[in-house]
Amino acid sequence: MVGLTASDVPPTMAVKIFSAGVAACVADVITFPLDTAKVRLQIQGECQTSSTIKYKGVLGTISTLAKTEGPMKLYSGLPAGLQRQISFASLRIGLYDTVQEFFSAGKETTAGLGSKISAGLTTGGVAVFIGQPTEVVKVRLQAQSHLHGLKPRYTGTYNAYRIIATTEGLTGLWKGTTPNLTRNVIINCTELVTYDLMKEALVKNKLLADDLPCHFVSALIAGFCTTVLSSPVDVVKTRFVNSPPGQYTSVPNCAITMLTKEGPLAFFKGFVSSFLRLGSWNVIMFVCFEQLKRELMKSRQTMDCAT
């Protein structure tokens, strides 16, 4: 590798996993209020206790939450969110290239669309099973309100883990795995494959160099495509995960109840906040991810040269 620049040296699997985890946590911290607003908009209309306060739009929801429950409520569930990114995003994003290479080994010089989709399906599926408990806790903490005399179900992140495990069993921590698996398989495939294809097309056609502007445009387009495809599943997942035991008999029952009581548009509740969240999350994460990989490989190359 003599004479290669840091951008020419392929990052190792460990560098990719570490960079993905850190980049995802940075993106989560910055965009978390948008995620909380999205959850509140998605569960609006679910039960009578949530009907007193009406949330209107992304900024309106954030403003209402800050005024009625305090600014810190916008970050309720953040510890679980960061735990989710460490256990989830680091694997689904960090392992994507490695799994893609496995599926395309001996078949073609560059990975085709089939290999990219297969890699997205695999890494997304594995990551969901590992990170599902953190998703359940995050959603419930974001959804709970102390208004109207309601006593919060949980006092904090670890209290939520304990109460869910003791009252609903360990399987309660994996509640909603099916819709979350569906959602994240869609998200992972659309997000990573779209980003990969867009970046490849922009660089190959010499429209943009493989640098920050290219990463920004690719991530934004990937975020929009992902939001459109994943929104219905995301709403059902949020409703089902947040529901108390017995409210819905199954995931299909949750979807049918939404359709009959609130109509088809219920599946796109919080769409704008979902796009703002996912679009901005994608841009921050992918830009940080690409830069971190390069900087870490530069540091490693410098250390190798010094030794």
PDB file of C-alpha atoms in Angstrom:
ATOM      1  CA  MET A   1       0.000   0.000   0.000  1.00  0.00           C
ATOM      2  CA  VAL A   2       3.006   2.257  -0.512  1.00  0.00           C
ATOM      3  CA  GLY A   3       2.033   5.560  -2.087  1.00  0.00           C
ATOM      4  CA  LEU A   4      -1.690   5.165  -1.426  1.00  0.00           C
ATOM      5  CA  THR A   5      -3.593   8.069   0.060  1.00  0.00           C
ATOM      6  CA  ALA A   6      -5.994   7.557   2.973  1.00  0.00           C
ATOM      7  CA  SER A   7      -8.964   7.665   0.597  1.00  0.00           C
ATOM      8  CA  ASP A   8      -7.404   4.858  -1.493  1.00  0.00           C
ATOM      9  CA  VAL A   9      -6.929   2.515   1.484  1.00  0.00           C
ATOM     10  CA  PRO A  10     -10.116   0.501   2.105  1.00  0.00           C
ATOM     11  CA  PRO A  11     -11.339   0.929   5.687  1.00  0.00           C
ATOM     12  CA  THR A  12     -11.330  -2.206   7.816  1.00  0.00           C
ATOM     13  CA  MET A  13     -14.534  -3.787   9.121  1.00  0.00           C
ATOM     14  CA  ALA A  14     -13.726  -2.563  12.652  1.00  0.00           C
ATOM     15  CA  VAL A  15     -13.283   1.009  11.391  1.00  0.00           C
ATOM     16  CA  LYS A  16     -16.633   0.832   9.562  1.00  0.00           C
ATOM     17  CA  ILE A  17     -18.507  -0.525  12.603  1.00  0.00           C
ATOM     18  CA  PHE A  18     -16.965   2.048  14.956  1.00  0.00           C
ATOM     19  CA  SER A  19     -17.527   4.933  12.520  1.00  0.00           C
ATOM     20  CA  ALA A  20     -21.143   3.890  11.914  1.00  0.00           C
ATOM     21  CA  GLY A  21     -21.892   3.702  15.647  1.00  0.00           C
ATOM     22  CA  VAL A  22     -20.347   7.096  16.438  1.00  0.00           C
ATOM     23  CA  ALA A  23     -21.899   8.807  13.388  1.00  0.00           C
ATOM     24  CA  ALA A  24     -25.343   7.390  14.213  1.00  0.00           C
ATOM     25  CA  CYS A  25     -25.109   8.617  17.830  1.00  0.00           C
ATOM     26  CA  VAL A  26     -24.129  12.120  16.661  1.00  0.00           C
ATOM     27  CA  ALA A  27     -27.082  12.160  14.241  1.00  0.00           C
ATOM     28  CA  ASP A  28     -29.446  10.897  16.960  1.00  0.00           C
ATOM     29  CA  VAL A  29     -28.477  13.599  19.463  1.00  0.00           C
ATOM     30  CA  ILE A  30     -29.045  16.362  16.895  1.00  0.00           C
ATOM     31  CA  THR A  31     -32.322  15.057  15.445  1.00  0.00           C
ATOM     32  CA  PHE A  32     -33.931  13.449  18.521  1.00  0.00           C
ATOM     33  CA  PRO A  33     -36.574  16.188  19.074  1.00  0.00           C
ATOM     34  CA  LEU A  34     -37.842  15.498  15.536  1.00  0.00           C
ATOM     35  CA  ASP A  35     -38.123  11.791  16.376  1.00  0.00           C
ATOM     36  CA  THR A  36     -40.077  12.550  19.553  1.00  0.00           C
ATOM     37  CA  ALA A  37     -42.423  14.815  17.564  1.00  0.00           C
ATOM     38  CA  LYS A  38     -42.868  12.035  15.014  1.00  0.00           C
ATOM     39  CA  VAL A  39     -43.836   9.514  17.719  1.00  0.00           C
ATOM     40  CA  ARG A  40     -46.369  11.905  19.292  1.00  0.00           C
ATOM     41  CA  LEU A  41     -47.956  12.636  15.899  1.00  0.00           C
ATOM     42  CA  GLN A  42     -48.124   8.918  15.086  1.00  0.00           C
ATOM     43  CA  ILE A  43     -49.928   7.948  18.315  1.00  0.00           C
ATOM     44  CA  GLN A  44     -52.306  10.927  18.187  1.00  0.00           C
ATOM     45  CA  GLY A  45     -55.888   9.716  18.000  1.00  0.00           C
ATOM     46  CA  GLU A  46     -54.987   6.286  19.380  1.00  0.00           C
ATOM     47  CA  CYS A  47     -56.858   6.669  22.686  1.00  0.00           C
ATOM     48  CA  GLN A  48     -59.070   9.118  24.541  1.00  0.00           C
ATOM     49  CA  THR A  49     -56.337  10.268  26.934  1.00  0.00           C
ATOM     50  CA  SER A  50     -54.245  11.561  24.054  1.00  0.00           C
ATOM     51  CA  SER A  51     -57.061  13.581  22.464  1.00  0.00           C
ATOM     52  CA  THR A  52     -57.038  16.575  24.819  1.00  0.00           C
ATOM     53  CA  ILE A  53     -53.927  18.103  23.284  1.00  0.00           C
ATOM     54  CA  LYS A  54     -53.815  18.278  19.500  1.00  0.00           C
ATOM     55  CA  TYR A  55     -50.431  18.334  17.831  1.00  0.00           C
ATOM     56  CA  LYS A  56     -50.255  20.233  14.543  1.00  0.00           C
ATOM     57  CA  GLY A  57     -47.185  19.874  12.356  1.00  0.00           C
ATOM     58  CA  VAL A  58     -43.594  19.245  13.314  1.00  0.00           C
ATOM     59  CA  LEU A  59     -42.691  22.640  14.740  1.00  0.00           C
ATOM     60  CA  GLY A  60     -46.108  22.900  16.404  1.00  0.00           C
ATOM     61  CA  THR A  61     -45.621  19.552  18.112  1.00  0.00           C
ATOM     62  CA  ILE A  62     -42.132  20.467  19.309  1.00  0.00           C
ATOM     63  CA  SER A  63     -43.400  23.837  20.564  1.00  0.00           C
ATOM     64  CA  THR A  64     -46.421  22.286  22.330  1.00  0.00           C
ATOM     65  CA  LEU A  65     -44.285  19.612  23.981  1.00  0.00           C
ATOM     66  CA  ALA A  66     -41.738  22.167  25.172  1.00  0.00           C
ATOM     67  CA  LYS A  67     -44.469  24.437  26.602  1.00  0.00           C
ATOM     68  CA  THR A  68     -46.660  21.792  28.228  1.00  0.00           C
ATOM     69  CA  GLU A  69     -44.123  19.202  29.389  1.00  0.00           C
ATOM     70  CA  GLY A  70     -40.831  21.082  29.356  1.00  0.00           C
ATOM     71  CA  PRO A  71     -37.961  21.239  26.815  1.00  0.00           C
ATOM     72  CA  MET A  72     -36.273  18.137  28.273  1.00  0.00           C
ATOM     73  CA  LYS A  73     -39.289  16.048  27.232  1.00  0.00           C
ATOM     74  CA  LEU A  74     -38.057  16.383  23.658  1.00  0.00           C
ATOM     75  CA  TYR A  75     -35.088  14.237  24.685  1.00  0.00           C
ATOM     76  CA  SER A  76     -37.034  11.682  26.717  1.00  0.00           C
ATOM     77  CA  GLY A  77     -35.731   8.260  25.704  1.00  0.00           C
ATOM     78  CA  LEU A  78     -32.403   9.584  24.377  1.00  0.00           C
ATOM     79  CA  PRO A  79     -30.256   7.129  26.437  1.00  0.00           C
ATOM     80  CA  ALA A  80     -32.222   4.220  24.950  1.00  0.00           C
ATOM     81  CA  GLY A  81     -31.914   5.884  21.527  1.00  0.00           C
ATOM     82  CA  LEU A  82     -28.126   6.021  21.827  1.00  0.00           C
ATOM     83  CA  GLN A  83     -28.032   2.422  23.072  1.00  0.00           C
ATOM     84  CA  ARG A  84     -30.089   1.529  20.003  1.00  0.00           C
ATOM     85  CA  GLN A  85     -27.646   3.206  17.638  1.00  0.00           C
ATOM     86  CA  ILE A  86     -24.634   1.539  19.272  1.00  0.00           C
ATOM     87  CA  SER A  87     -26.193  -1.927  19.031  1.00  0.00           C
ATOM     88  CA  PHE A  88     -28.202  -1.398  15.841  1.00  0.00           C
ATOM     89  CA  ALA A  89     -26.773   1.195  13.452  1.00  0.00           C
ATOM     90  CA  SER A  90     -23.177   0.128  14.002  1.00  0.00           C
ATOM     91  CA  LEU A  91     -24.061  -3.358  12.714  1.00  0.00           C
ATOM     92  CA  ARG A  92     -26.541  -2.596   9.928  1.00  0.00           C
ATOM     93  CA  ILE A  93     -24.358   0.160   8.429  1.00  0.00           C
ATOM     94  CA  GLY A  94     -20.903  -0.992   9.495  1.00  0.00           C
ATOM     95  CA  LEU A  95     -21.322  -4.541   8.178  1.00  0.00           C
ATOM     96  CA  TYR A  96     -23.091  -3.557   4.938  1.00  0.00           C
ATOM     97  CA  ASP A  97     -19.982  -3.415   2.717  1.00  0.00           C
ATOM     98  CA  THR A  98     -18.547  -6.643   4.156  1.00  0.00           C
ATOM     99  CA  VAL A  99     -21.810  -8.578   3.656  1.00  0.00           C
ATOM    100  CA  GLN A 100     -22.186  -7.047   0.185  1.00  0.00           C
ATOM    101  CA  GLU A 101     -18.736  -8.368  -0.740  1.00  0.00           C
ATOM    102  CA  PHE A 102     -19.758 -11.811   0.554  1.00  0.00           C
ATOM    103  CA  PHE A 103     -22.851 -11.921  -1.676  1.00  0.00           C
ATOM    104  CA  SER A 104     -20.963 -10.689  -4.748  1.00  0.00           C
ATOM    105  CA  ALA A 105     -17.846 -12.866  -4.263  1.00  0.00           C
ATOM    106  CA  GLY A 106     -16.811 -14.508  -7.528  1.00  0.00           C
ATOM    107  CA  LYS A 107     -19.812 -13.144  -9.421  1.00  0.00           C
ATOM    108  CA  GLU A 108     -18.835  -9.683 -10.586  1.00  0.00           C
ATOM    109  CA  THR A 109     -16.105  -7.092 -10.250  1.00  0.00           C
ATOM    110  CA  THR A 110     -18.441  -4.580  -8.629  1.00  0.00           C
ATOM    111  CA  ALA A 111     -21.455  -5.473  -6.497  1.00  0.00           C
ATOM    112  CA  GLY A 112     -24.719  -5.534  -8.415  1.00  0.00           C
ATOM    113  CA  LEU A 113     -28.164  -4.421  -7.249  1.00  0.00           C
ATOM    114  CA  GLY A 114     -29.036  -7.933  -6.063  1.00  0.00           C
ATOM    115  CA  SER A 115     -25.959  -8.114  -3.839  1.00  0.00           C
ATOM    116  CA  LYS A 116     -26.681  -4.647  -2.406  1.00  0.00           C
ATOM    117  CA  ILE A 117     -30.298  -5.545  -1.580  1.00  0.00           C
ATOM    118  CA  SER A 118     -29.278  -8.893  -0.063  1.00  0.00           C
ATOM    119  CA  ALA A 119     -26.697  -7.137   2.114  1.00  0.00           C
ATOM    120  CA  GLY A 120     -29.284  -4.587   3.266  1.00  0.00           C
ATOM    121  CA  LEU A 121     -31.791  -7.330   4.115  1.00  0.00           C
ATOM    122  CA  THR A 122     -29.219  -9.340   6.058  1.00  0.00           C
ATOM    123  CA  THR A 123     -27.620  -6.583   8.125  1.00  0.00           C
ATOM    124  CA  GLY A 124     -30.984  -4.927   8.812  1.00  0.00           C
ATOM    125  CA  GLY A 125     -32.572  -8.186   9.990  1.00  0.00           C
ATOM    126  CA  VAL A 126     -29.703  -9.150  12.300  1.00  0.00           C
ATOM    127  CA  ALA A 127     -29.491  -5.659  13.807  1.00  0.00           C
ATOM    128  CA  VAL A 128     -33.243  -5.546  14.592  1.00  0.00           C
ATOM    129  CA  PHE A 129     -33.155  -8.713  16.685  1.00  0.00           C
ATOM    130  CA  ILE A 130     -30.186  -7.417  18.675  1.00  0.00           C
ATOM    131  CA  GLY A 131     -31.440  -3.852  19.166  1.00  0.00           C
ATOM    132  CA  GLN A 132     -35.231  -4.379  19.579  1.00  0.00           C
ATOM    133  CA  PRO A 133     -35.328  -3.931  23.415  1.00  0.00           C
ATOM    134  CA  THR A 134     -33.775  -0.476  23.067  1.00  0.00           C
ATOM    135  CA  GLU A 135     -36.392   0.424  20.423  1.00  0.00           C
ATOM    136  CA  VAL A 136     -39.284  -0.621  22.706  1.00  0.00           C
ATOM    137  CA  VAL A 137     -37.962   1.446  25.638  1.00  0.00           C
ATOM    138  CA  LYS A 138     -37.181   4.476  23.443  1.00  0.00           C
ATOM    139  CA  VAL A 139     -40.673   4.612  21.905  1.00  0.00           C
ATOM    140  CA  ARG A 140     -42.464   4.183  25.233  1.00  0.00           C
ATOM    141  CA  LEU A 141     -40.456   6.910  26.936  1.00  0.00           C
ATOM    142  CA  GLN A 142     -41.072   9.272  24.020  1.00  0.00           C
ATOM    143  CA  ALA A 143     -44.797   8.515  23.984  1.00  0.00           C
ATOM    144  CA  GLN A 144     -45.606   8.767  27.701  1.00  0.00           C
ATOM    145  CA  SER A 145     -47.039  11.994  29.080  1.00  0.00           C
ATOM    146  CA  HIS A 146     -47.480  13.223  32.646  1.00  0.00           C
ATOM    147  CA  LEU A 147     -50.338  15.571  31.713  1.00  0.00           C
ATOM    148  CA  HIS A 148     -54.057  15.236  32.575  1.00  0.00           C
ATOM    149  CA  GLY A 149     -53.310  13.379  35.818  1.00  0.00           C
ATOM    150  CA  LEU A 150     -51.642  10.516  34.010  1.00  0.00           C
ATOM    151  CA  LYS A 151     -48.909   8.829  35.992  1.00  0.00           C
ATOM    152  CA  PRO A 152     -45.903   8.036  33.772  1.00  0.00           C
ATOM    153  CA  ARG A 153     -45.413   4.335  33.279  1.00  0.00           C
ATOM    154  CA  TYR A 154     -41.645   4.650  33.631  1.00  0.00           C
ATOM    155  CA  THR A 155     -39.336   6.982  35.546  1.00  0.00           C
ATOM    156  CA  GLY A 156     -36.295   6.403  33.351  1.00  0.00           C
ATOM    157  CA  THR A 157     -34.519   4.183  30.845  1.00  0.00           C
ATOM    158  CA  TYR A 158     -33.386   1.372  33.136  1.00  0.00           C
ATOM    159  CA  ASN A 159     -36.651   1.529  35.100  1.00  0.00           C
ATOM    160  CA  ALA A 160     -38.451   0.931  31.790  1.00  0.00           C
ATOM    161  CA  TYR A 161     -36.293  -2.098  30.985  1.00  0.00           C
ATOM    162  CA  ARG A 162     -37.006  -3.552  34.456  1.00  0.00           C
ATOM    163  CA  ILE A 163     -40.770  -2.895  34.481  1.00  0.00           C
ATOM    164  CA  ILE A 164     -41.307  -4.236  30.960  1.00  0.00           C
ATOM    165  CA  ALA A 165     -39.310  -7.388  31.750  1.00  0.00           C
ATOM    166  CA  THR A 166     -41.129  -8.018  35.055  1.00  0.00           C
ATOM    167  CA  THR A 167     -44.695  -7.170  33.969  1.00  0.00           C
ATOM    168  CA  GLU A 168     -44.653  -8.412  30.373  1.00  0.00           C
ATOM    169  CA  GLY A 169     -41.834 -10.938  30.511  1.00  0.00           C
ATOM    170  CA  LEU A 170     -38.604 -10.847  28.552  1.00  0.00           C
ATOM    171  CA  THR A 171     -40.633 -11.226  25.365  1.00  0.00           C
ATOM    172  CA  GLY A 172     -42.127  -7.790  26.145  1.00  0.00           C
ATOM    173  CA  LEU A 173     -38.746  -6.269  25.320  1.00  0.00           C
ATOM    174  CA  TRP A 174     -39.043  -7.785  21.860  1.00  0.00           C
ATOM    175  CA  LYS A 175     -42.629  -6.603  21.366  1.00  0.00           C
ATOM    176  CA  GLY A 176     -43.263  -5.350  17.863  1.00  0.00           C
ATOM    177  CA  THR A 177     -40.284  -7.197  16.394  1.00  0.00           C
ATOM    178  CA  THR A 178     -42.302  -8.181  13.301  1.00  0.00           C
ATOM    179  CA  PRO A 179     -43.344  -4.649  12.241  1.00  0.00           C
ATOM    180  CA  ASN A 180     -39.956  -3.285  13.301  1.00  0.00           C
ATOM    181  CA  LEU A 181     -38.212  -5.983  11.282  1.00  0.00           C
ATOM    182  CA  THR A 182     -40.367  -5.128   8.258  1.00  0.00           C
ATOM    183  CA  ARG A 183     -39.771  -1.404   8.779  1.00  0.00           C
ATOM    184  CA  ASN A 184     -36.026  -1.689   9.220  1.00  0.00           C
ATOM    185  CA  VAL A 185     -35.551  -4.115   6.351  1.00  0.00           C
ATOM    186  CA  ILE A 186     -37.315  -1.533   4.151  1.00  0.00           C
ATOM    187  CA  ILE A 187     -35.312   1.316   5.688  1.00  0.00           C
ATOM    188  CA  ASN A 188     -31.982  -0.489   5.531  1.00  0.00           C
ATOM    189  CA  CYS A 189     -32.403  -1.617   1.928  1.00  0.00           C
ATOM    190  CA  THR A 190     -33.780   1.697   0.680  1.00  0.00           C
ATOM    191  CA  GLU A 191     -31.433   3.874   2.723  1.00  0.00           C
ATOM    192  CA  LEU A 192     -28.153   2.053   2.087  1.00  0.00           C
ATOM    193  CA  VAL A 193     -28.860   0.852  -1.456  1.00  0.00           C
ATOM    194  CA  THR A 194     -30.183   4.269  -2.609  1.00  0.00           C
ATOM    195  CA  TYR A 195     -27.231   6.064  -0.991  1.00  0.00           C
ATOM    196  CA  ASP A 196     -24.808   3.568  -2.537  1.00  0.00           C
ATOM    197  CA  LEU A 197     -26.343   3.824  -6.011  1.00  0.00           C
ATOM    198  CA  MET A 198     -26.648   7.627  -5.920  1.00  0.00           C
ATOM    199  CA  LYS A 199     -23.067   8.116  -4.771  1.00  0.00           C
ATOM    200  CA  GLU A 200     -21.837   5.645  -7.376  1.00  0.00           C
ATOM    201  CA  ALA A 201     -23.806   7.389 -10.160  1.00  0.00           C
ATOM    202  CA  LEU A 202     -22.689  10.890  -9.166  1.00  0.00           C
ATOM    203  CA  VAL A 203     -19.018   9.897  -9.008  1.00  0.00           C
ATOM    204  CA  LYS A 204     -19.082   7.651 -12.087  1.00  0.00           C
ATOM    205  CA  ASN A 205     -20.721  10.336 -14.248  1.00  0.00           C
ATOM    206  CA  LYS A 206     -18.302  12.936 -12.839  1.00  0.00           C
ATOM    207  CA  LEU A 207     -21.151  15.109 -11.577  1.00  0.00           C
ATOM    208  CA  LEU A 208     -19.593  15.282  -8.117  1.00  0.00           C
ATOM    209  CA  ALA A 209     -16.379  14.052  -6.543  1.00  0.00           C
ATOM    210  CA  ASP A 210     -16.519  11.453  -3.771  1.00  0.00           C
ATOM    211  CA  ASP A 211     -16.592  14.127  -1.081  1.00  0.00           C
ATOM    212  CA  LEU A 212     -18.947  16.027   1.231  1.00  0.00           C
ATOM    213  CA  PRO A 213     -21.341  17.532  -1.405  1.00  0.00           C
ATOM    214  CA  CYS A 214     -21.762  14.101  -3.003  1.00  0.00           C
ATOM    215  CA  HIS A 215     -22.407  12.480   0.377  1.00  0.00           C
ATOM    216  CA  PHE A 216     -24.923  15.227   1.279  1.00  0.00           C
ATOM    217  CA  VAL A 217     -26.979  14.896  -1.927  1.00  0.00           C
ATOM    218  CA  SER A 218     -26.928  11.087  -1.862  1.00  0.00           C
ATOM    219  CA  ALA A 219     -27.999  10.970   1.802  1.00  0.00           C
ATOM    220  CA  LEU A 220     -30.864  13.454   1.304  1.00  0.00           C
ATOM    221  CA  ILE A 221     -32.311  11.516  -1.644  1.00  0.00           C
ATOM    222  CA  ALA A 222     -31.926   8.261   0.280  1.00  0.00           C
ATOM    223  CA  GLY A 223     -33.762   9.807   3.243  1.00  0.00           C
ATOM    224  CA  PHE A 224     -36.753  10.872   1.134  1.00  0.00           C
ATOM    225  CA  CYS A 225     -37.097   7.506  -0.640  1.00  0.00           C
ATOM    226  CA  THR A 226     -36.835   5.691   2.680  1.00  0.00           C
ATOM    227  CA  THR A 227     -39.522   7.844   4.344  1.00  0.00           C
ATOM    228  CA  VAL A 228     -42.030   7.260   1.531  1.00  0.00           C
ATOM    229  CA  LEU A 229     -41.655   3.472   1.653  1.00  0.00           C
ATOM    230  CA  SER A 230     -41.353   2.982   5.411  1.00  0.00           C
ATOM    231  CA  SER A 231     -43.941   5.425   6.800  1.00  0.00           C
ATOM    232  CA  PRO A 232     -46.990   3.074   6.961  1.00  0.00           C
ATOM    233  CA  VAL A 233     -45.001   0.307   8.663  1.00  0.00           C
ATOM    234  CA  ASP A 234     -43.352   2.832  10.971  1.00  0.00           C
ATOM    235  CA  VAL A 235     -46.712   4.166  12.230  1.00  0.00           C
ATOM    236  CA  VAL A 236     -48.059   0.637  12.874  1.00  0.00           C
ATOM    237  CA  LYS A 237     -44.810  -0.281  14.653  1.00  0.00           C
ATOM    238  CA  THR A 238     -44.988   2.785  16.890  1.00  0.00           C
ATOM    239  CA  ARG A 239     -48.660   2.196  17.769  1.00  0.00           C
ATOM    240  CA  PHE A 240     -48.134  -1.512  18.518  1.00  0.00           C
ATOM    241  CA  VAL A 241     -44.934  -1.082  20.537  1.00  0.00           C
ATOM    242  CA  ASN A 242     -46.454   1.728  22.613  1.00  0.00           C
ATOM    243  CA  SER A 243     -49.753  -0.076  23.294  1.00  0.00           C
ATOM    244  CA  PRO A 244     -50.515  -1.568  26.736  1.00  0.00           C
ATOM    245  CA  PRO A 245     -51.047  -5.352  26.894  1.00  0.00           C
ATOM    246  CA  GLY A 246     -54.367  -6.367  25.329  1.00  0.00           C
ATOM    247  CA  GLN A 247     -55.087  -3.213  23.304  1.00  0.00           C
ATOM    248  CA  TYR A 248     -54.221  -4.941  20.038  1.00  0.00           C
ATOM    249  CA  THR A 249     -54.318  -8.711  19.566  1.00  0.00           C
ATOM    250  CA  SER A 250     -51.682  -8.654  16.829  1.00  0.00           C
ATOM    251  CA  VAL A 251     -49.829  -6.417  14.382  1.00  0.00           C
ATOM    252  CA  PRO A 252     -52.455  -6.938  11.618  1.00  0.00           C
ATOM    253  CA  ASN A 253     -55.182  -6.129  14.177  1.00  0.00           C
ATOM    254  CA  CYS A 254     -53.387  -2.872  14.988  1.00  0.00           C
ATOM    255  CA  ALA A 255     -53.219  -1.967  11.289  1.00  0.00           C
ATOM    256  CA  ILE A 256     -56.885  -2.870  10.667  1.00  0.00           C
ATOM    257  CA  THR A 257     -58.009  -0.890  13.741  1.00  0.00           C
ATOM    258  CA  MET A 258     -56.140   2.163  12.462  1.00  0.00           C
ATOM    259  CA  LEU A 259     -57.654   1.800   9.000  1.00  0.00           C
ATOM    260  CA  THR A 260     -61.251   1.405  10.189  1.00  0.00           C
ATOM    261  CA  LYS A 261     -61.153   4.093  12.900  1.00  0.00           C
ATOM    262  CA  GLU A 262     -58.906   6.733  11.339  1.00  0.00           C
ATOM    263  CA  GLY A 263     -58.754   5.978   7.622  1.00  0.00           C
ATOM    264  CA  PRO A 264     -55.793   5.298   5.286  1.00  0.00           C
ATOM    265  CA  LEU A 265     -54.143   8.659   5.970  1.00  0.00           C
ATOM    266  CA  ALA A 266     -53.449   7.445   9.512  1.00  0.00           C
ATOM    267  CA  PHE A 267     -50.607   5.364   8.061  1.00  0.00           C
ATOM    268  CA  PHE A 268     -48.860   8.578   7.039  1.00  0.00           C
ATOM    269  CA  LYS A 269     -49.274  10.458  10.323  1.00  0.00           C
ATOM    270  CA  GLY A 270     -46.121  12.365  11.123  1.00  0.00           C
ATOM    271  CA  PHE A 271     -44.827  12.035   7.537  1.00  0.00           C
ATOM    272  CA  VAL A 272     -43.247  15.491   7.426  1.00  0.00           C
ATOM    273  CA  SER A 273     -41.562  14.983  10.790  1.00  0.00           C
ATOM    274  CA  SER A 274     -40.480  11.507   9.645  1.00  0.00           C
ATOM    275  CA  PHE A 275     -38.825  12.986   6.548  1.00  0.00           C
ATOM    276  CA  LEU A 276     -37.254  15.867   8.451  1.00  0.00           C
ATOM    277  CA  ARG A 277     -35.970  13.371  10.999  1.00  0.00           C
ATOM    278  CA  LEU A 278     -34.845  10.697   8.533  1.00  0.00           C
ATOM    279  CA  GLY A 279     -33.551  13.137   5.930  1.00  0.00           C
ATOM    280  CA  SER A 280     -31.496  15.155   8.410  1.00  0.00           C
ATOM    281  CA  TRP A 281     -30.435  11.984  10.239  1.00  0.00           C
ATOM    282  CA  ASN A 282     -29.202  10.480   6.958  1.00  0.00           C
ATOM    283  CA  VAL A 283     -27.260  13.594   5.984  1.00  0.00           C
ATOM    284  CA  ILE A 284     -25.561  13.950   9.389  1.00  0.00           C
ATOM    285  CA  MET A 285     -24.892  10.219   9.759  1.00  0.00           C
ATOM    286  CA  PHE A 286     -23.512   9.548   6.265  1.00  0.00           C
ATOM    287  CA  VAL A 287     -21.384  12.704   6.186  1.00  0.00           C
ATOM    288  CA  CYS A 288     -19.931  11.903   9.639  1.00  0.00           C
ATOM    289  CA  PHE A 289     -19.552   8.231   8.691  1.00  0.00           C
ATOM    290  CA  GLU A 290     -17.585   8.971   5.514  1.00  0.00           C
ATOM    291  CA  GLN A 291     -15.365  11.569   7.215  1.00  0.00           C
ATOM    292  CA  LEU A 292     -14.711   9.377  10.264  1.00  0.00           C
ATOM    293  CA  LYS A 293     -13.669   6.448   8.070  1.00  0.00           C
ATOM    294  CA  ARG A 294     -11.198   8.639   6.198  1.00  0.00           C
ATOM    295  CA  GLU A 295      -9.745  10.241   9.331  1.00  0.00           C
ATOM    296  CA  LEU A 296      -9.360   6.904  11.098  1.00  0.00           C
ATOM    297  CA  MET A 297      -7.620   5.400   8.073  1.00  0.00           C
ATOM    298  CA  LYS A 298      -5.356   8.461   7.866  1.00  0.00           C
ATOM    299  CA  SER A 299      -4.407   8.011  11.521  1.00  0.00           C
ATOM    300  CA  ARG A 300      -3.795   4.313  10.998  1.00  0.00           C
ATOM    301  CA  GLN A 301      -1.658   4.971   7.916  1.00  0.00           C
ATOM    302  CA  THR A 302       0.364   7.585   9.833  1.00  0.00           C
ATOM    303  CA  MET A 303       0.943   5.109  12.655  1.00  0.00           C
ATOM    304  CA  ASP A 304       1.967   2.388  10.187  1.00  0.00           C
ATOM    305  CA  CYS A 305       4.463   4.756   8.516  1.00  0.00           C
ATOM    306  CA  ALA A 306       5.875   5.774  11.922  1.00  0.00           C
ATOM    307  CA  THR A 307       6.494   2.152  12.861  1.00  0.00           C
TER     308      THR A 307
END
